[in-house]
Amino acid sequence: MSVLNLHSVGRGAAPAIKSFSAPICGDRVAKANQGVSLKRYQSQLRRTCNEDFVLKVANCTSRKVAASANATRTVVSMAAGGSKKILMLGGTRFIGVYLARQLVEAGHEVTLLTRGKKPVTFQIPDDSDDSFEQYKSAVKHIACDRTDGEALKQQLSGAGFQVVYDMNGREAKDVEPVLAAVGDIEQYIFCSSAGVYLKSDQMPHREEDPTDPKSRHKGKLDTEKLLTDKGINFTSVRPVYIYGPLNYNPVEEWFFHRIKAGRPIPVPSSGQQVTQLGHVKDLATAFHKMLGNSKAQNQIYNISGARFVTFDGIAKACAKAAGAPEPELIHYNPKDFDFGGKKAFPLRDQHFFASIDKAMADLDWAPEFSLVEGLTDSYQKDFGRGTFRKEADFATDDMVLEKVKSKQPALA
């Protein structure tokens, strides 16, 4: 088993790792694959124990994983208990937009609970006119503040919801009023975060790894504990970085702005920090496959893409997705700068990635999108159409470029 040495990341010299094997082999793979076909077990074993993850290549696709996903994706059946009456907290911003459509398409009765401050249904690039009209006519809405316990009880008591999808809960105190109002339910499916894990020298993060009580996502951990303590049948999802059309976090958008402007892309440290991106539609499919799944009872799952990629690799993959030349990458030491509270790079300056083996084994799920395919989907259905969440701001870029330029020797 190869183990990453992570101590040099963020100090200007990340390790020049070419390849490594995920630290899960032998009997642990066998346990994760109980009940899985021999063919799939062999594929899983090859993937987790022997496959080299070439991190400098931006197109980190796995043909076998993609083929498996394409063969099984379609619409998830309702075999586990038939049509469900579902309450979704959120569902109008990013992940829930895609998940709600999948659930409605599969025949479930879906009600979105929001504060009612913006339209609940709107057509997205993935919708045809007919599919949008069908979704719009099927989905229901309750306008209510989830933190208002009395209002929730008036709206939810006796409504007969069987399943809750909580897409926007941040603190345990946000969940308690919902549980008190909704009554007995079959399953509570919660969107947590892989940001809860404690930093480790051994990667990728696995679901059983220690968590960080000082994490800025501590509220997610508290929610998982609350659901456990109350004896609720819950499933918690810990995504890594999410990308795709409608992304409200400037992940790929940050790179696309610079690529469109033809600017160099400043990347902290060596650019060899290893991370992981998961497409929003793959995440939505995983959420769907947890519904009524007995294997998902009281379980936590990491969900993301099938492969890992470096910061430099993401920049190159974004350029390829946008049909642009490979960008110029400028590496810098973040400790040399005071950015005045501005965020100079959209990703945390460290190795950050997780194993998705457990979800693949339990949920009969695999990511459909390779990195470049997913970024192309995002570009063509969002940024490439002139839509984005934040205007370009190159102030921190200019600080980096000016300092780097001043250090270059003058030509004789």
GROMACS .gro file of C-alpha atoms in nm:
model
  412
    1MET     CA    1   0.000   0.000   0.000
    2SER     CA    2   0.135   0.341  -0.093
    3VAL     CA    3   0.068   0.633   0.139
    4LEU     CA    4   0.086   1.001   0.052
    5ASN     CA    5   0.317   1.227   0.250
    6LEU     CA    6   0.108   1.542   0.281
    7HIS     CA    7   0.323   1.758   0.507
    8SER     CA    8   0.477   1.972   0.231
    9VAL     CA    9   0.148   2.087   0.081
   10GLY     CA   10   0.080   2.456   0.137
   11ARG     CA   11   0.449   2.534   0.196
   12GLY     CA   12   0.529   2.599  -0.168
   13ALA     CA   13   0.641   2.247  -0.255
   14ALA     CA   14   0.377   1.979  -0.274
   15PRO     CA   15   0.515   1.631  -0.340
   16ALA     CA   16   0.557   1.550  -0.707
   17ILE     CA   17   0.344   1.239  -0.689
   18LYS     CA   18   0.300   1.059  -1.019
   19SER     CA   19   0.081   0.774  -0.906
   20PHE     CA   20  -0.035   0.582  -0.604
   21SER     CA   21  -0.277   0.313  -0.499
   22ALA     CA   22  -0.577   0.375  -0.278
   23PRO     CA   23  -0.518   0.235   0.073
   24ILE     CA   24  -0.785  -0.031   0.069
   25CYS     CA   25  -0.712  -0.389  -0.030
   26GLY     CA   26  -0.776  -0.752   0.035
   27ASP     CA   27  -1.034  -0.843   0.295
   28ARG     CA   28  -1.173  -0.487   0.320
   29VAL     CA   29  -1.262  -0.491  -0.048
   30ALA     CA   30  -1.414  -0.834  -0.004
   31LYS     CA   31  -1.628  -0.713   0.287
   32ALA     CA   32  -1.737  -0.408   0.088
   33ASN     CA   33  -1.844  -0.632  -0.197
   34GLN     CA   34  -2.043  -0.902  -0.022
   35GLY     CA   35  -2.327  -0.997  -0.249
   36VAL     CA   36  -2.164  -0.834  -0.554
   37SER     CA   37  -2.098  -1.037  -0.866
   38LEU     CA   38  -1.752  -1.188  -0.920
   39LYS     CA   39  -1.701  -0.971  -1.228
   40ARG     CA   40  -1.773  -0.652  -1.034
   41TYR     CA   41  -1.562  -0.771  -0.738
   42GLN     CA   42  -1.265  -0.826  -0.968
   43SER     CA   43  -1.315  -0.483  -1.123
   44GLN     CA   44  -1.337  -0.326  -0.777
   45LEU     CA   45  -1.021  -0.503  -0.663
   46ARG     CA   46  -0.829  -0.385  -0.969
   47ARG     CA   47  -0.952  -0.032  -0.922
   48THR     CA   48  -0.874   0.002  -0.551
   49CYS     CA   49  -0.553  -0.197  -0.525
   50ASN     CA   50  -0.365  -0.196  -0.854
   51GLU     CA   51  -0.475   0.099  -1.063
   52ASP     CA   52  -0.234   0.394  -1.098
   53PHE     CA   53  -0.402   0.731  -1.070
   54VAL     CA   54  -0.200   0.949  -1.307
   55LEU     CA   55  -0.257   1.285  -1.146
   56LYS     CA   56  -0.108   1.519  -1.404
   57VAL     CA   57  -0.358   1.412  -1.668
   58ALA     CA   58  -0.666   1.631  -1.645
   59ASN     CA   59  -0.900   1.389  -1.814
   60CYS     CA   60  -0.919   1.151  -1.519
   61THR     CA   61  -1.175   0.915  -1.664
   62SER     CA   62  -1.228   0.550  -1.595
   63ARG     CA   63  -1.375   0.374  -1.896
   64LYS     CA   64  -1.494   0.079  -1.691
   65VAL     CA   65  -1.666   0.300  -1.433
   66ALA     CA   66  -1.828   0.512  -1.703
   67ALA     CA   67  -1.948   0.204  -1.889
   68SER     CA   68  -2.096   0.064  -1.570
   69ALA     CA   69  -2.272   0.392  -1.497
   70ASN     CA   70  -2.408   0.423  -1.850
   71ALA     CA   71  -2.543   0.071  -1.832
   72THR     CA   72  -2.726   0.125  -1.504
   73ARG     CA   73  -2.813   0.495  -1.488
   74THR     CA   74  -3.151   0.552  -1.659
   75VAL     CA   75  -3.432   0.607  -1.409
   76VAL     CA   76  -3.399   0.433  -1.074
   77SER     CA   77  -3.690   0.200  -1.020
   78MET     CA   78  -3.928   0.218  -0.726
   79ALA     CA   79  -3.881  -0.145  -0.631
   80ALA     CA   80  -3.815  -0.056  -0.265
   81GLY     CA   81  -4.170   0.010  -0.149
   82GLY     CA   82  -4.316   0.177  -0.456
   83SER     CA   83  -4.396   0.545  -0.486
   84LYS     CA   84  -4.296   0.756  -0.185
   85LYS     CA   85  -4.437   1.079  -0.047
   86ILE     CA   86  -4.124   1.290  -0.018
   87LEU     CA   87  -4.051   1.619   0.155
   88MET     CA   88  -3.741   1.795   0.022
   89LEU     CA   89  -3.592   2.083   0.220
   90GLY     CA   90  -3.446   2.300  -0.053
   91GLY     CA   91  -3.456   2.178  -0.411
   92THR     CA   92  -3.437   2.510  -0.594
   93ARG     CA   93  -3.067   2.587  -0.607
   94PHE     CA   94  -2.827   2.315  -0.728
   95ILE     CA   95  -2.823   1.951  -0.614
   96GLY     CA   96  -3.193   1.946  -0.531
   97VAL     CA   97  -3.285   2.084  -0.873
   98TYR     CA   98  -3.152   1.768  -1.037
   99LEU     CA   99  -3.256   1.528  -0.760
  100ALA     CA  100  -3.616   1.653  -0.752
  101ARG     CA  101  -3.646   1.595  -1.126
  102GLN     CA  102  -3.517   1.240  -1.093
  103LEU     CA  103  -3.761   1.163  -0.813
  104VAL     CA  104  -4.060   1.307  -0.999
  105GLU     CA  105  -3.961   1.124  -1.316
  106ALA     CA  106  -3.950   0.800  -1.117
  107GLY     CA  107  -4.308   0.854  -1.002
  108HIS     CA  108  -4.260   0.980  -0.647
  109GLU     CA  109  -4.471   1.259  -0.499
  110VAL     CA  110  -4.227   1.540  -0.423
  111THR     CA  111  -4.295   1.850  -0.214
  112LEU     CA  112  -4.031   2.122  -0.186
  113LEU     CA  113  -4.018   2.324   0.135
  114THR     CA  114  -3.855   2.666   0.090
  115ARG     CA  115  -3.899   3.014   0.231
  116GLY     CA  116  -4.076   3.104  -0.093
  117LYS     CA  117  -3.847   3.392  -0.179
  118LYS     CA  118  -3.782   3.280  -0.537
  119PRO     CA  119  -3.955   3.067  -0.799
  120VAL     CA  120  -3.974   2.701  -0.709
  121THR     CA  121  -3.972   2.576  -1.066
  122PHE     CA  122  -3.769   2.712  -1.355
  123GLN     CA  123  -3.651   2.552  -1.675
  124ILE     CA  124  -3.290   2.437  -1.683
  125PRO     CA  125  -3.081   2.348  -1.991
  126ASP     CA  126  -3.131   1.976  -1.927
  127ASP     CA  127  -3.510   2.017  -1.952
  128SER     CA  128  -3.703   1.980  -2.273
  129ASP     CA  129  -4.020   2.188  -2.292
  130ASP     CA  130  -4.229   1.877  -2.232
  131SER     CA  131  -4.019   1.743  -1.943
  132PHE     CA  132  -4.025   2.080  -1.771
  133GLU     CA  133  -4.402   2.111  -1.799
  134GLN     CA  134  -4.441   1.761  -1.656
  135TYR     CA  135  -4.208   1.844  -1.367
  136LYS     CA  136  -4.374   2.180  -1.304
  137SER     CA  137  -4.719   2.025  -1.289
  138ALA     CA  138  -4.609   1.739  -1.063
  139VAL     CA  139  -4.389   1.901  -0.798
  140LYS     CA  140  -4.560   2.058  -0.496
  141HIS     CA  141  -4.447   2.344  -0.273
  142ILE     CA  142  -4.476   2.457   0.088
  143ALA     CA  143  -4.357   2.809   0.173
  144CYS     CA  144  -4.225   2.800   0.528
  145ASP     CA  145  -3.914   2.885   0.730
  146ARG     CA  146  -3.765   2.554   0.843
  147THR     CA  147  -3.652   2.711   1.169
  148ASP     CA  148  -4.008   2.815   1.266
  149GLY     CA  149  -4.126   2.516   1.467
  150GLU     CA  150  -4.489   2.620   1.504
  151ALA     CA  151  -4.529   2.706   1.137
  152LEU     CA  152  -4.372   2.374   1.042
  153LYS     CA  153  -4.616   2.182   1.260
  154GLN     CA  154  -4.910   2.359   1.098
  155GLN     CA  155  -4.780   2.271   0.752
  156LEU     CA  156  -4.641   1.921   0.807
  157SER     CA  157  -4.834   1.752   1.088
  158GLY     CA  158  -5.052   1.479   0.948
  159ALA     CA  159  -4.925   1.533   0.592
  160GLY     CA  160  -4.802   1.174   0.577
  161PHE     CA  161  -4.453   1.233   0.443
  162GLN     CA  162  -4.256   0.910   0.435
  163VAL     CA  163  -3.911   1.037   0.344
  164VAL     CA  164  -3.727   1.364   0.406
  165TYR     CA  165  -3.442   1.482   0.184
  166ASP     CA  166  -3.257   1.756   0.372
  167MET     CA  167  -3.048   1.942   0.115
  168ASN     CA  168  -2.977   2.262   0.305
  169GLY     CA  169  -2.948   2.178   0.676
  170ARG     CA  170  -2.637   2.329   0.833
  171GLU     CA  171  -2.690   2.291   1.208
  172ALA     CA  172  -2.855   2.027   1.424
  173LYS     CA  173  -3.090   2.294   1.558
  174ASP     CA  174  -3.222   2.335   1.201
  175VAL     CA  175  -3.322   1.969   1.195
  176GLU     CA  176  -3.495   1.938   1.532
  177PRO     CA  177  -3.805   2.143   1.432
  178VAL     CA  178  -3.842   1.937   1.115
  179LEU     CA  179  -3.833   1.607   1.304
  180ALA     CA  180  -4.083   1.738   1.558
  181ALA     CA  181  -4.324   1.850   1.286
  182VAL     CA  182  -4.303   1.570   1.032
  183GLY     CA  183  -4.377   1.281   1.271
  184ASP     CA  184  -4.280   0.921   1.202
  185ILE     CA  185  -4.088   0.878   0.878
  186GLU     CA  186  -3.922   0.590   0.701
  187GLN     CA  187  -3.594   0.761   0.615
  188TYR     CA  188  -3.411   1.092   0.659
  189ILE     CA  189  -3.152   1.154   0.385
  190PHE     CA  190  -2.910   1.431   0.475
  191CYS     CA  191  -2.658   1.628   0.268
  192SER     CA  192  -2.344   1.653   0.479
  193SER     CA  193  -1.987   1.729   0.360
  194ALA     CA  194  -1.651   1.555   0.325
  195GLY     CA  195  -1.512   1.871   0.484
  196VAL     CA  196  -1.587   1.715   0.824
  197TYR     CA  197  -1.286   1.482   0.811
  198LEU     CA  198  -0.977   1.545   1.020
  199LYS     CA  199  -0.663   1.608   0.812
  200SER     CA  200  -0.470   1.287   0.765
  201ASP     CA  201  -0.143   1.161   0.622
  202GLN     CA  202  -0.327   0.856   0.487
  203MET     CA  203  -0.562   0.915   0.199
  204PRO     CA  204  -0.824   0.891   0.057
  205HIS     CA  205  -1.067   0.977   0.336
  206ARG     CA  206  -1.297   0.688   0.424
  207GLU     CA  207  -1.629   0.701   0.604
  208GLU     CA  208  -1.485   0.552   0.923
  209ASP     CA  209  -1.201   0.808   0.943
  210PRO     CA  210  -1.180   1.050   1.238
  211THR     CA  211  -1.373   1.374   1.198
  212ASP     CA  212  -1.268   1.723   1.299
  213PRO     CA  213  -1.475   1.873   1.583
  214LYS     CA  214  -1.336   2.215   1.487
  215SER     CA  215  -1.439   2.184   1.122
  216ARG     CA  216  -1.643   2.471   0.981
  217HIS     CA  217  -1.889   2.194   0.892
  218LYS     CA  218  -1.926   2.092   1.257
  219GLY     CA  219  -2.300   2.150   1.229
  220LYS     CA  220  -2.317   1.866   0.979
  221LEU     CA  221  -2.147   1.634   1.228
  222ASP     CA  222  -2.384   1.746   1.501
  223THR     CA  223  -2.678   1.667   1.273
  224GLU     CA  224  -2.552   1.315   1.205
  225LYS     CA  225  -2.517   1.262   1.581
  226LEU     CA  226  -2.866   1.401   1.646
  227LEU     CA  227  -3.022   1.164   1.392
  228THR     CA  228  -2.831   0.873   1.547
  229ASP     CA  229  -2.928   0.964   1.903
  230LYS     CA  230  -3.296   0.997   1.812
  231GLY     CA  231  -3.297   0.655   1.647
  232ILE     CA  232  -3.396   0.795   1.308
  233ASN     CA  233  -3.329   0.576   1.005
  234PHE     CA  234  -3.096   0.815   0.829
  235THR     CA  235  -2.850   0.820   0.541
  236SER     CA  236  -2.586   1.093   0.526
  237VAL     CA  237  -2.397   1.199   0.215
  238ARG     CA  238  -2.052   1.355   0.230
  239PRO     CA  239  -1.964   1.505  -0.108
  240VAL     CA  240  -1.619   1.642  -0.186
  241TYR     CA  241  -1.615   1.930  -0.436
  242ILE     CA  242  -1.932   1.942  -0.647
  243TYR     CA  243  -1.945   2.091  -0.995
  244GLY     CA  244  -2.188   2.112  -1.285
  245PRO     CA  245  -2.448   2.347  -1.434
  246LEU     CA  246  -2.600   2.592  -1.181
  247ASN     CA  247  -2.309   2.553  -0.939
  248TYR     CA  248  -2.334   2.838  -0.688
  249ASN     CA  249  -1.981   2.776  -0.558
  250PRO     CA  250  -1.718   2.922  -0.793
  251VAL     CA  251  -1.532   2.599  -0.860
  252GLU     CA  252  -1.516   2.553  -1.238
  253GLU     CA  253  -1.653   2.905  -1.290
  254TRP     CA  254  -1.336   3.053  -1.136
  255PHE     CA  255  -1.124   2.877  -1.398
  256PHE     CA  256  -1.366   2.950  -1.685
  257HIS     CA  257  -1.352   3.326  -1.615
  258ARG     CA  258  -0.973   3.327  -1.653
  259ILE     CA  259  -0.975   3.100  -1.956
  260LYS     CA  260  -1.231   3.318  -2.131
  261ALA     CA  261  -1.024   3.630  -2.060
  262GLY     CA  262  -0.710   3.460  -2.191
  263ARG     CA  263  -0.533   3.522  -1.861
  264PRO     CA  264  -0.268   3.313  -1.687
  265ILE     CA  265  -0.410   3.106  -1.404
  266PRO     CA  266  -0.247   3.152  -1.063
  267VAL     CA  267  -0.222   2.821  -0.877
  268PRO     CA  268  -0.094   2.804  -0.517
  269SER     CA  269   0.222   2.613  -0.428
  270SER     CA  270   0.334   2.350  -0.679
  271GLY     CA  271  -0.008   2.281  -0.830
  272GLN     CA  272   0.033   1.912  -0.750
  273GLN     CA  273  -0.216   1.916  -0.462
  274VAL     CA  274  -0.455   1.626  -0.517
  275THR     CA  275  -0.830   1.669  -0.496
  276GLN     CA  276  -1.156   1.532  -0.636
  277LEU     CA  277  -1.460   1.672  -0.815
  278GLY     CA  278  -1.801   1.508  -0.848
  279HIS     CA  279  -2.067   1.604  -1.103
  280VAL     CA  280  -2.398   1.723  -0.961
  281LYS     CA  281  -2.599   1.474  -1.169
  282ASP     CA  282  -2.393   1.182  -1.042
  283LEU     CA  283  -2.450   1.308  -0.689
  284ALA     CA  284  -2.825   1.335  -0.752
  285THR     CA  285  -2.834   0.977  -0.880
  286ALA     CA  286  -2.654   0.855  -0.568
  287PHE     CA  287  -2.904   1.040  -0.348
  288HIS     CA  288  -3.186   0.874  -0.543
  289LYS     CA  289  -3.038   0.527  -0.508
  290MET     CA  290  -3.035   0.562  -0.129
  291LEU     CA  291  -3.412   0.594  -0.120
  292GLY     CA  292  -3.562   0.286   0.043
  293ASN     CA  293  -3.230   0.102   0.015
  294SER     CA  294  -3.190  -0.128   0.315
  295LYS     CA  295  -2.811  -0.120   0.278
  296ALA     CA  296  -2.819   0.257   0.327
  297GLN     CA  297  -2.991   0.236   0.666
  298ASN     CA  298  -2.797   0.446   0.920
  299GLN     CA  299  -2.503   0.475   0.685
  300ILE     CA  300  -2.270   0.754   0.574
  301TYR     CA  301  -2.139   0.770   0.217
  302ASN     CA  302  -1.868   0.969   0.045
  303ILE     CA  303  -1.984   1.073  -0.300
  304SER     CA  304  -1.764   1.225  -0.570
  305GLY     CA  305  -1.595   1.146  -0.901
  306ALA     CA  306  -1.422   0.819  -0.976
  307ARG     CA  307  -1.072   0.965  -1.013
  308PHE     CA  308  -0.847   1.215  -0.839
  309VAL     CA  309  -0.684   1.516  -1.006
  310THR     CA  310  -0.424   1.785  -0.931
  311PHE     CA  311  -0.494   2.158  -0.920
  312ASP     CA  312  -0.294   2.197  -1.242
  313GLY     CA  313  -0.498   1.915  -1.392
  314ILE     CA  314  -0.826   2.093  -1.314
  315ALA     CA  315  -0.707   2.409  -1.492
  316LYS     CA  316  -0.609   2.208  -1.799
  317ALA     CA  317  -0.935   2.011  -1.793
  318CYS     CA  318  -1.139   2.333  -1.775
  319ALA     CA  319  -0.956   2.471  -2.076
  320LYS     CA  320  -1.022   2.152  -2.270
  321ALA     CA  321  -1.389   2.163  -2.174
  322ALA     CA  322  -1.413   2.522  -2.297
  323GLY     CA  323  -1.241   2.439  -2.626
  324ALA     CA  324  -0.951   2.670  -2.537
  325PRO     CA  325  -0.573   2.627  -2.559
  326GLU     CA  326  -0.392   2.491  -2.257
  327PRO     CA  327  -0.358   2.782  -2.014
  328GLU     CA  328  -0.040   2.932  -1.873
  329LEU     CA  329  -0.012   2.833  -1.507
  330ILE     CA  330   0.161   3.060  -1.256
  331HIS     CA  331   0.264   2.899  -0.928
  332TYR     CA  332   0.312   3.106  -0.616
  333ASN     CA  333   0.361   3.072  -0.242
  334PRO     CA  334   0.041   3.190  -0.068
  335LYS     CA  335   0.245   3.290   0.239
  336ASP     CA  336   0.407   3.565   0.036
  337PHE     CA  337   0.077   3.750   0.000
  338ASP     CA  338  -0.182   3.934   0.204
  339PHE     CA  339  -0.498   3.913  -0.004
  340GLY     CA  340  -0.697   4.114   0.248
  341GLY     CA  341  -0.955   3.846   0.313
  342LYS     CA  342  -1.021   3.781  -0.055
  343LYS     CA  343  -1.019   3.423  -0.175
  344ALA     CA  344  -0.737   3.386  -0.424
  345PHE     CA  345  -0.814   3.026  -0.526
  346PRO     CA  346  -1.142   2.833  -0.513
  347LEU     CA  347  -1.009   2.514  -0.350
  348ARG     CA  348  -0.844   2.449  -0.014
  349ASP     CA  349  -0.465   2.439  -0.045
  350GLN     CA  350  -0.416   2.077   0.058
  351HIS     CA  351  -0.473   1.722  -0.057
  352PHE     CA  352  -0.847   1.658  -0.024
  353PHE     CA  353  -1.018   1.351  -0.169
  354ALA     CA  354  -1.225   1.054  -0.055
  355SER     CA  355  -1.297   0.691  -0.133
  356ILE     CA  356  -1.634   0.621  -0.294
  357ASP     CA  357  -1.595   0.243  -0.277
  358LYS     CA  358  -1.862   0.199  -0.010
  359ALA     CA  359  -2.126   0.386  -0.210
  360MET     CA  360  -2.043   0.194  -0.526
  361ALA     CA  361  -2.076  -0.138  -0.345
  362ASP     CA  362  -2.393  -0.063  -0.145
  363LEU     CA  363  -2.589   0.150  -0.389
  364ASP     CA  364  -2.514  -0.015  -0.723
  365TRP     CA  365  -2.396   0.328  -0.830
  366ALA     CA  366  -2.100   0.460  -1.023
  367PRO     CA  367  -2.018   0.808  -1.154
  368GLU     CA  368  -2.129   0.861  -1.512
  369PHE     CA  369  -1.911   1.161  -1.592
  370SER     CA  370  -1.536   1.169  -1.638
  371LEU     CA  371  -1.381   1.500  -1.537
  372VAL     CA  372  -1.352   1.654  -1.884
  373GLU     CA  373  -1.696   1.521  -1.984
  374GLY     CA  374  -1.850   1.671  -1.672
  375LEU     CA  375  -1.674   2.005  -1.712
  376THR     CA  376  -1.782   2.015  -2.076
  377ASP     CA  377  -2.141   1.954  -1.967
  378SER     CA  378  -2.110   2.237  -1.715
  379TYR     CA  379  -1.954   2.477  -1.965
  380GLN     CA  380  -2.201   2.409  -2.246
  381LYS     CA  381  -2.508   2.434  -2.021
  382ASP     CA  382  -2.400   2.725  -1.805
  383PHE     CA  383  -2.088   2.941  -1.841
  384GLY     CA  384  -2.066   2.890  -2.216
  385ARG     CA  385  -2.417   3.037  -2.244
  386GLY     CA  386  -2.308   3.350  -2.065
  387THR     CA  387  -2.460   3.255  -1.729
  388PHE     CA  388  -2.259   3.249  -1.409
  389ARG     CA  389  -2.306   3.327  -1.040
  390LYS     CA  390  -2.024   3.575  -0.975
  391GLU     CA  391  -1.861   3.840  -1.190
  392ALA     CA  392  -1.492   3.794  -1.266
  393ASP     CA  393  -1.257   3.952  -1.013
  394PHE     CA  394  -0.889   3.939  -1.103
  395ALA     CA  395  -0.758   4.156  -0.817
  396THR     CA  396  -0.573   3.876  -0.639
  397ASP     CA  397  -0.448   3.741  -0.974
  398ASP     CA  398  -0.291   4.078  -1.052
  399MET     CA  399  -0.117   4.080  -0.713
  400VAL     CA  400   0.037   3.742  -0.787
  401LEU     CA  401   0.131   3.823  -1.145
  402GLU     CA  402   0.292   4.154  -1.049
  403LYS     CA  403   0.509   3.993  -0.783
  404VAL     CA  404   0.607   3.699  -1.004
  405LYS     CA  405   0.691   3.937  -1.288
  406SER     CA  406   0.907   4.151  -1.059
  407LYS     CA  407   1.114   3.847  -0.966
  408GLN     CA  408   1.190   3.755  -1.327
  409PRO     CA  409   1.540   3.860  -1.440
  410ALA     CA  410   1.545   4.141  -1.692
  411LEU     CA  411   1.657   4.052  -2.044
  412ALA     CA  412   2.001   4.182  -2.139
   0.00000   0.00000   0.00000
